[in-house]
XYZ file of C-alpha atoms in Angstrom:
592
model
C -0.003 -0.511 -0.322
C 2.458 2.291 -1.177
C -0.169 5.693 -1.652
C -0.331 5.634 2.856
C 1.885 8.455 2.293
C 0.292 10.196 0.190
C -3.414 9.896 1.237
C -2.592 11.254 4.383
C -0.912 14.416 2.762
C -3.923 14.833 0.882
C -5.734 14.714 4.381
C -3.790 16.702 5.777
C -4.552 19.310 3.637
C -7.584 18.968 3.603
C -8.029 19.672 7.263
C -6.187 22.365 7.300
C -8.102 24.067 4.525
C -11.693 22.905 6.249
C -10.304 24.681 9.119
C -9.118 27.569 7.649
C -12.732 27.598 6.558
C -14.367 26.964 9.343
C -12.173 30.484 10.662
C -12.277 32.570 8.039
C -17.041 31.678 8.595
C -17.901 30.027 5.292
C -20.228 27.454 5.000
C -18.265 24.186 5.182
C -20.163 22.014 2.245
C -18.717 20.680 -0.233
C -19.082 23.650 -2.625
C -16.756 25.001 -0.796
C -14.952 21.994 -0.026
C -13.902 21.308 -3.062
C -13.518 25.058 -4.386
C -10.544 24.838 -1.839
C -9.591 21.360 -2.295
C -6.651 20.353 -4.533
C -9.346 19.059 -8.107
C -8.570 16.122 -6.884
C -11.938 13.832 -7.325
C -12.316 12.807 -3.326
C -15.906 15.206 -2.894
C -17.076 15.287 0.988
C -20.872 15.868 2.237
C -21.966 18.420 4.382
C -22.469 17.671 7.874
C -26.281 19.198 8.530
C -28.316 18.638 9.388
C -26.999 15.285 12.337
C -26.985 11.955 11.599
C -30.867 10.480 14.205
C -28.988 7.856 16.389
C -32.894 6.523 15.867
C -34.067 2.960 15.781
C -36.901 2.354 13.091
C -39.667 2.139 15.630
C -38.483 4.921 17.205
C -39.018 7.067 14.240
C -42.187 5.600 13.228
C -43.671 6.618 17.073
C -42.106 9.842 16.573
C -43.766 10.529 13.759
C -46.929 9.487 14.548
C -47.094 11.467 17.570
C -46.535 14.755 15.045
C -49.260 13.323 12.439
C -51.311 11.405 13.867
C -53.987 11.466 11.753
C -52.924 12.744 8.233
C -52.067 8.948 5.885
C -49.473 6.760 6.005
C -50.057 4.097 3.319
C -53.529 4.284 1.220
C -53.381 1.564 -1.001
C -56.618 2.336 -3.389
C -56.419 -1.227 -5.812
C -57.837 -3.088 -1.525
C -59.402 0.177 -0.651
C -56.723 1.193 2.088
C -56.465 4.024 3.718
C -53.893 4.019 7.399
C -53.413 7.276 8.660
C -50.096 7.362 11.040
C -52.282 6.485 14.608
C -53.484 3.383 12.387
C -50.292 2.639 11.411
C -48.862 1.963 14.203
C -51.815 0.319 15.968
C -52.024 -2.306 13.168
C -47.853 -2.498 13.386
C -48.007 -3.217 16.997
C -50.757 -5.427 17.115
C -48.288 -7.813 14.685
C -45.265 -7.252 16.860
C -47.177 -8.713 19.874
C -48.105 -11.567 17.213
C -44.954 -12.248 16.371
C -43.936 -12.186 20.007
C -45.980 -14.698 20.873
C -44.677 -17.504 17.243
C -41.820 -17.504 19.304
C -39.848 -14.364 16.248
C -37.395 -13.049 18.836
C -34.323 -10.488 18.186
C -32.126 -11.388 16.069
C -33.764 -13.536 14.475
C -34.746 -13.606 10.591
C -38.055 -13.112 8.726
C -38.619 -13.432 5.367
C -40.928 -10.495 3.249
C -41.460 -12.373 -0.014
C -44.546 -10.487 -1.842
C -45.331 -7.440 -4.362
C -46.543 -4.528 -3.294
C -49.206 -4.826 -0.404
C -50.104 -3.557 3.093
C -48.736 -6.739 4.075
C -45.529 -5.678 3.443
C -45.276 -2.341 4.913
C -46.809 -4.026 8.335
C -43.916 -6.707 8.224
C -40.845 -3.701 7.693
C -42.229 -2.565 10.688
C -43.220 -4.770 12.939
C -40.123 -6.516 13.063
C -38.045 -4.085 13.497
C -40.894 -3.756 16.464
C -39.242 -6.510 18.221
C -35.354 -6.421 16.559
C -36.329 -9.174 13.913
C -34.135 -8.162 10.246
C -36.129 -8.928 7.740
C -34.940 -10.096 4.397
C -36.596 -8.587 1.244
C -36.979 -11.966 -0.826
C -37.099 -10.788 -4.386
C -40.997 -12.066 -6.719
C -39.728 -12.894 -9.121
C -37.333 -15.814 -7.501
C -38.233 -19.151 -8.348
C -37.171 -22.564 -6.365
C -33.139 -23.283 -6.363
C -33.163 -19.090 -4.867
C -35.849 -18.913 -2.683
C -33.946 -22.722 -0.836
C -30.682 -20.486 -1.266
C -32.185 -17.253 0.264
C -34.004 -19.138 3.577
C -30.626 -20.945 4.254
C -28.807 -18.182 3.237
C -29.941 -15.912 6.395
C -31.021 -18.812 8.616
C -35.042 -17.566 8.251
C -36.704 -19.395 11.359
C -40.063 -17.129 10.245
C -41.208 -16.392 5.833
C -44.407 -14.117 5.176
C -46.143 -14.764 1.137
C -47.909 -13.694 -0.705
C -50.897 -16.739 -2.254
C -49.703 -16.189 -5.630
C -48.050 -13.327 -8.758
C -47.767 -13.148 -12.021
C -47.433 -16.405 -12.539
C -45.529 -17.582 -9.259
C -47.306 -19.578 -7.183
C -45.670 -19.781 -3.970
C -46.928 -22.046 -1.499
C -46.681 -24.052 -3.672
C -43.210 -22.862 -4.112
C -42.977 -23.820 -0.092
C -45.295 -26.422 -0.462
C -42.155 -28.033 -2.706
C -39.551 -26.892 -1.235
C -40.765 -28.773 2.617
C -43.800 -30.891 1.732
C -43.613 -31.586 5.573
C -45.963 -28.583 5.694
C -48.586 -31.328 5.313
C -48.395 -32.258 8.201
C -46.729 -30.741 11.005
C -48.759 -27.816 12.967
C -48.571 -24.248 11.801
C -45.471 -22.840 13.528
C -44.325 -26.026 14.266
C -41.766 -27.112 11.304
C -39.538 -29.290 10.148
C -38.494 -29.226 7.074
C -35.401 -31.482 5.367
C -34.139 -28.151 2.400
C -35.451 -25.831 4.637
C -33.841 -27.048 8.197
C -33.863 -23.678 9.458
C -38.223 -22.138 8.790
C -40.677 -23.411 11.733
C -43.184 -20.888 10.413
C -44.315 -20.128 7.170
C -47.904 -16.882 6.961
C -49.966 -16.796 4.239
C -51.736 -13.392 3.060
C -55.295 -14.005 1.832
C -58.214 -15.799 3.460
C -57.694 -19.318 2.685
C -55.917 -21.413 5.509
C -53.801 -23.868 3.666
C -52.634 -26.809 6.275
C -49.313 -25.700 7.817
C -49.558 -21.506 6.818
C -51.045 -19.902 8.962
C -52.725 -16.987 8.065
C -51.596 -13.058 7.957
C -55.245 -12.003 9.677
C -54.674 -14.898 12.272
C -51.630 -13.793 13.683
C -52.379 -10.395 14.986
C -52.563 -10.233 18.776
C -54.101 -7.300 20.910
C -51.338 -4.801 20.957
C -48.439 -5.302 24.167
C -47.089 -2.050 23.902
C -44.478 -2.329 27.228
C -43.950 -5.319 26.339
C -42.692 -4.666 23.462
C -40.926 -1.360 24.182
C -38.976 -3.877 27.047
C -36.636 -4.829 23.829
C -33.637 -3.593 23.561
C -33.190 -2.734 20.308
C -29.799 -0.046 19.403
C -29.564 1.570 16.127
C -25.957 -0.187 14.781
C -27.972 -3.899 15.473
C -28.354 -5.391 12.427
C -32.536 -5.163 10.616
C -32.318 -5.674 7.420
C -31.422 -8.279 4.424
C -31.519 -7.467 1.128
C -29.963 -9.859 -2.160
C -28.009 -8.082 -4.334
C -28.056 -10.217 -7.540
C -25.465 -11.767 -8.391
C -24.401 -11.676 -11.693
C -20.993 -13.385 -11.500
C -22.198 -16.791 -8.461
C -24.998 -16.720 -5.914
C -26.195 -14.017 -4.320
C -25.196 -12.445 -0.962
C -26.970 -10.745 1.265
C -26.059 -6.804 1.350
C -26.381 -6.531 5.350
C -28.349 -3.112 7.032
C -28.705 -1.573 9.962
C -31.504 1.236 11.376
C -29.204 3.701 12.357
C -27.933 2.839 7.252
C -31.946 3.401 6.142
C -33.456 6.056 9.132
C -30.364 8.763 7.654
C -30.002 7.934 4.672
C -34.564 7.926 3.247
C -33.861 11.590 5.869
C -31.580 13.309 3.697
C -33.619 11.350 -0.053
C -36.729 13.412 1.804
C -34.443 15.586 2.375
C -33.188 16.956 -0.974
C -36.421 17.168 -2.988
C -38.129 19.115 0.181
C -40.198 16.225 1.563
C -42.864 17.359 3.730
C -45.852 16.164 5.925
C -48.016 17.413 2.989
C -46.829 14.997 0.748
C -47.681 12.782 -1.300
C -45.724 9.952 -2.785
C -46.874 7.340 -5.808
C -44.313 4.484 -4.845
C -44.766 1.251 -8.248
C -40.818 0.416 -8.080
C -40.636 -2.875 -5.603
C -41.135 -3.164 -2.005
C -38.082 -5.497 -2.285
C -35.426 -3.309 -3.054
C -34.008 -0.111 -1.526
C -35.921 1.716 -3.986
C -39.331 0.590 -2.365
C -39.156 0.310 1.638
C -36.311 2.720 1.769
C -36.100 6.208 0.157
C -39.729 5.246 -0.491
C -41.329 4.155 3.400
C -39.075 5.369 5.374
C -38.456 8.644 3.488
C -42.176 9.129 3.296
C -41.901 8.125 7.460
C -38.943 10.712 8.547
C -41.122 13.075 7.208
C -44.656 12.260 7.883
C -46.053 12.746 4.102
C -48.318 9.481 2.706
C -47.423 6.670 0.228
C -49.228 5.520 -2.002
C -48.686 2.362 -4.318
C -50.248 1.404 -7.275
C -50.267 -1.892 -7.706
C -48.691 -5.024 -6.513
C -46.129 -4.721 -9.731
C -45.947 -2.242 -12.168
C -48.629 -0.372 -14.198
C -48.735 2.702 -16.257
C -52.207 3.862 -16.613
C -52.228 2.226 -12.837
C -49.309 4.562 -10.950
C -51.180 7.720 -13.743
C -54.945 6.974 -12.053
C -53.388 6.968 -8.723
C -50.782 10.171 -9.115
C -54.260 10.969 -10.055
C -56.727 10.552 -7.336
C -54.267 10.637 -4.797
C -53.048 14.312 -5.658
C -49.814 12.331 -5.497
C -46.970 15.212 -5.357
C -44.374 13.368 -5.711
C -43.478 10.086 -7.936
C -40.603 7.271 -7.846
C -39.675 4.954 -10.465
C -37.060 3.467 -13.107
C -36.067 4.445 -16.709
C -38.418 2.018 -18.390
C -41.802 2.543 -16.378
C -41.226 6.870 -16.931
C -40.782 5.361 -20.612
C -43.896 3.850 -19.776
C -46.018 6.266 -18.106
C -44.490 8.872 -20.731
C -46.267 6.294 -24.013
C -49.338 5.949 -21.769
C -49.842 9.879 -20.590
C -49.244 10.020 -25.174
C -51.998 7.535 -25.697
C -54.564 10.112 -24.144
C -55.331 13.042 -26.483
C -58.186 13.541 -23.937
C -57.367 13.859 -19.689
C -57.685 10.614 -18.092
C -55.187 11.587 -16.186
C -53.963 14.882 -14.089
C -50.515 15.680 -12.995
C -51.099 19.089 -12.197
C -49.793 18.022 -8.229
C -47.077 16.581 -9.659
C -43.661 18.513 -8.509
C -40.743 15.745 -7.880
C -39.708 12.347 -7.260
C -36.902 10.364 -8.548
C -35.585 8.421 -11.373
C -33.069 5.627 -10.758
C -31.912 2.420 -10.514
C -30.492 2.223 -14.232
C -28.488 4.702 -15.971
C -32.056 7.504 -16.842
C -31.197 8.775 -20.005
C -31.784 12.376 -20.716
C -34.121 11.999 -23.739
C -36.329 10.474 -20.831
C -35.443 12.599 -18.361
C -37.157 14.735 -20.097
C -39.925 14.392 -21.695
C -40.579 13.933 -17.208
C -39.556 16.908 -16.357
C -42.610 18.604 -18.994
C -44.903 16.600 -19.481
C -45.503 14.796 -16.395
C -45.354 17.681 -15.121
C -42.653 16.654 -12.289
C -40.027 20.384 -12.084
C -37.790 19.178 -9.747
C -37.632 16.063 -9.940
C -34.479 14.456 -8.575
C -32.121 11.239 -10.047
C -30.159 9.661 -7.141
C -26.858 6.991 -7.489
C -26.183 4.333 -4.818
C -26.969 1.027 -4.482
C -28.228 -1.735 -1.568
C -24.593 -1.722 0.050
C -24.343 1.686 0.581
C -28.734 1.738 2.418
C -28.856 3.305 -0.885
C -28.311 6.369 -2.171
C -24.820 7.950 -1.622
C -24.811 10.730 -4.688
C -28.942 13.077 -5.512
C -29.267 16.336 -7.711
C -31.304 19.075 -5.978
C -33.859 20.429 -7.199
C -32.561 22.876 -8.229
C -30.538 21.913 -10.398
C -29.703 23.659 -13.824
C -31.980 20.490 -15.688
C -28.637 19.802 -18.117
C -27.074 19.255 -14.972
C -29.956 16.839 -13.410
C -30.482 15.009 -16.983
C -26.059 14.728 -17.638
C -24.867 14.098 -14.243
C -26.504 11.638 -10.515
C -25.847 15.254 -8.270
C -23.246 15.593 -5.888
C -23.344 14.050 -2.567
C -25.566 13.806 0.360
C -25.102 14.562 3.829
C -22.294 12.822 5.739
C -21.310 10.399 3.134
C -17.669 10.556 1.248
C -16.671 9.372 -2.368
C -13.303 9.572 -4.732
C -12.959 8.166 -7.922
C -9.779 5.960 -8.467
C -6.990 4.418 -11.189
C -6.656 0.263 -11.248
C -3.799 1.298 -8.330
C -6.746 2.568 -5.967
C -4.718 6.100 -6.575
C -7.033 8.899 -5.864
C -7.170 10.715 -9.670
C -7.577 14.664 -10.981
C -10.952 16.321 -11.202
C -13.135 14.817 -14.844
C -10.899 11.823 -15.061
C -12.635 8.715 -15.474
C -11.682 5.567 -12.562
C -14.449 3.063 -10.570
C -15.800 5.702 -7.723
C -15.213 4.473 -4.492
C -18.476 5.198 -1.178
C -17.268 6.109 2.750
C -19.526 6.259 5.153
C -22.796 5.804 7.752
C -23.855 4.568 5.013
C -22.341 1.597 3.754
C -23.571 -1.983 4.927
C -22.236 -4.197 7.813
C -21.737 -6.384 5.856
C -22.654 -9.629 3.168
C -24.457 -11.589 4.889
C -22.053 -14.944 6.753
C -19.925 -13.968 4.526
C -16.578 -12.657 5.645
C -14.841 -12.856 1.980
C -16.382 -11.028 -0.051
C -17.399 -8.413 2.118
C -13.131 -7.709 2.250
C -13.146 -7.107 -1.356
C -16.173 -4.598 -1.438
C -15.298 -3.004 1.203
C -11.728 -1.926 1.811
C -10.023 0.718 4.761
C -13.738 1.480 5.217
C -14.647 2.434 1.659
C -17.015 0.516 -0.768
C -15.663 -0.274 -4.189
C -18.934 0.273 -6.395
C -17.844 -0.961 -9.850
C -18.826 1.979 -10.953
C -16.581 3.674 -13.133
C -17.251 7.639 -12.682
C -15.923 10.980 -13.966
C -16.499 13.986 -10.431
C -16.806 17.633 -12.583
C -15.385 20.549 -10.627
C -18.465 22.040 -8.976
C -18.578 18.142 -7.494
C -21.708 16.912 -9.180
C -20.863 13.038 -9.845
C -21.984 11.139 -13.494
C -21.910 7.907 -13.929
C -19.841 6.282 -17.396
C -20.300 2.397 -17.125
C -19.669 -0.684 -15.246
C -16.510 -0.666 -14.216
C -16.845 -4.822 -15.872
C -18.663 -3.058 -18.282
C -16.109 -1.594 -20.064
C -15.238 -3.467 -23.237
C -12.135 -3.329 -25.403
C -11.542 -3.392 -28.574
C -8.485 -3.606 -30.100
C -6.304 -1.316 -27.235
C -9.523 1.339 -27.430
C -11.630 0.884 -23.828
C -15.477 1.538 -25.270
C -18.018 2.916 -22.661
C -21.123 1.722 -23.685
C -23.147 3.813 -21.381
C -21.993 6.990 -24.736
C -22.908 5.222 -27.332
C -25.953 3.851 -25.505
C -26.715 8.085 -24.360
C -25.516 8.346 -28.833
C -28.728 5.756 -30.030
C -31.090 7.163 -27.824
C -31.006 10.633 -30.078
C -32.091 8.814 -33.540
C -35.809 9.242 -33.307
C -36.780 5.956 -33.866
C -35.150 4.396 -31.184
C -37.223 3.878 -27.773
C -34.061 2.537 -25.021
C -30.944 0.970 -25.899
C -28.311 -1.499 -24.466
C -24.262 -2.462 -25.182
C -22.663 -4.430 -24.372
C -19.211 -6.879 -26.294
C -19.248 -10.184 -27.106
C -15.987 -11.551 -27.315
C -13.768 -11.363 -31.215
C -10.595 -13.138 -32.035
C -8.639 -10.110 -33.606
C -9.961 -7.834 -31.691
C -10.430 -8.531 -28.847
C -13.751 -7.535 -28.778
C -16.900 -6.455 -30.588
C -19.376 -3.634 -29.794
C -22.796 -5.243 -29.883
C -25.836 -3.057 -29.840
C -29.861 -4.787 -28.605
C -32.673 -1.678 -30.002
C -35.947 -0.954 -29.267
C -37.626 0.632 -31.621
C -39.920 3.078 -31.065
C -43.892 2.197 -31.440
C -44.493 2.859 -35.221
C -40.103 3.052 -36.303
C -39.604 0.264 -38.855
C -36.862 0.390 -37.485
C -34.008 -2.012 -38.899
C -29.816 -3.163 -37.411
C -28.465 -0.867 -40.266
C -29.707 1.913 -40.539
C -28.538 2.080 -36.850
C -25.066 1.120 -37.890
C -25.777 4.168 -40.371
C -26.739 6.485 -38.160
C -23.781 6.174 -35.706
C -21.562 5.920 -38.793
C -19.085 8.806 -39.272
C -20.971 10.523 -35.548
C -18.559 8.000 -33.307
C -15.332 7.336 -33.365
C -15.481 3.849 -35.576
C -14.583 1.442 -32.858
C -17.613 2.979 -31.166
C -20.122 2.231 -33.931
C -21.767 -0.820 -32.766
C -20.808 -4.491 -34.780
C -23.564 -6.676 -34.410
C -27.417 -4.572 -33.584
C -30.800 -6.504 -32.451
C -33.865 -5.166 -33.235
C -36.484 -6.347 -29.966
C -39.489 -5.731 -28.704
C -38.072 -6.839 -24.699
C -34.900 -6.099 -23.166
C -34.211 -8.380 -19.961
C -35.083 -6.706 -17.067
C -34.160 -7.150 -13.435
C -37.310 -7.218 -11.044
C -35.997 -3.468 -10.018
C -35.513 -2.976 -13.692
C -32.020 -2.505 -13.972
C -30.787 -4.049 -17.669
C -29.445 -7.747 -17.995
C -26.406 -6.965 -20.178
C -24.658 -10.667 -19.268
C -27.381 -12.530 -20.394
C -27.752 -10.318 -24.002
C -24.241 -11.229 -24.089
C -24.447 -15.406 -23.956
C -27.961 -15.069 -26.141
C -25.500 -13.989 -29.560
C -22.491 -15.749 -28.566
C -24.790 -19.539 -28.238
C -25.683 -17.728 -31.377
C -22.666 -18.267 -33.268
C -22.173 -13.640 -33.305
C -18.923 -14.702 -32.071
C -16.482 -13.324 -34.417
C -13.770 -15.514 -35.668
C -12.514 -14.266 -38.850
């Protein structure tokens, strides 16, 4: 580690600068810091407001005390509307019931369900008793479910009956046929040795399952309050998509996610009068932390338009509930913009909208621009983060110039620092491209029961994001690709994101994904999968012609495939490894 000395000198220099700034009465925020900083890609967030040292139950109770009668959770399609006072009552009843089932502080409780009221109740009830909520992807099938439950030793599983093509109860029975003969809550299963109790949403009792509606008990606040819970306790495990190897269980604390939720909604200037529409999945940080907890930090209302994303239903909920904010990944905003374009009449009223977040995957500039104008979201923000950082580390401000908001992921969050480094770990100058590292309160506790992979990801407190970034002189960060996605063609570094942004200027292209496939001569070739606009007659050669002469020859896609859909994770991240495998299997690899 030969560069420790230089790091120390940088630190002393930065420390002296901030001391000078403090004495000169200048604000000690990232702008002032970076103005004085020595033009390195190292940004440090504000220290105001201070971090909160509270647990999730304390946060919820404080909010309910201040905003008892305000809407907390609205689920229009299920007919639910709970005030903050109602929410605390239902959560405490469920938490008391979980204690009666023998679930204690530190036990892991899985939740496997699309967006439903029960999800939110389970989120807060597990936190109330200090149990660790384990988010299980609604798209998981048998092998993935078995892996997740056993990896973290879930004692209980809360599950929906079904969603889309998934029969959840059937899958649980397949893994644990013993359900048929074990009394509810006393499962003994060979393949799921830690699982004791399966709680099913819905009205039909099934052999071996407990019904969700039967679990709640009269709330025993004294018993609940007596459980000693610390803000630093692990409270949530989220599996991060394993594009290579098995999924890893990122483990987050109350302190991680309570604070991140507060800072995310601070940037959007949320107050108790805001109403947030949440069509993004709860099992992911976007829904559970930025959405649910974000609202609770302010006393705002959370509105869930459906179990899964549907553009029309989302716009209906925004209209009916007068939502002021809306979350989504880029593909969701594209679908909503299409839905709006198809309705010339005033089917939807988005006049109450003000802000929101587009995140979860790189945001095409054109989509961002259209959302601002066509969806009445002048204060829409972009967030950047990862599950392992609770999740957000960079976010734009509502008053950043639009050009900055569409081209970057904004500036560093409070109480977090970030730097861009080269392959040797040396901090690069501003404007240079390298891997983004993040440090601060938001970094996870680690990957559950996986010290090796934790040690690879977090070095000296710095989380290695695997993302390629550029930080400019004003501290704005642009994410320009994945370290692993970079294509090296004939010795030239090709960044897929750059080509994707270029292709979005083509009027006939709705979405584009660019990746590399092996090539005998050049090492790798550039490949693009493109979804055309609705009425466009688009051929692969049109895409190649559009690029030729406009971008460097080595960036022009060698192979273009026109498709209707892209393989995506449930959170809307394109799965380039699936596209790459498809091309290789069909012999697109150039061997000449």
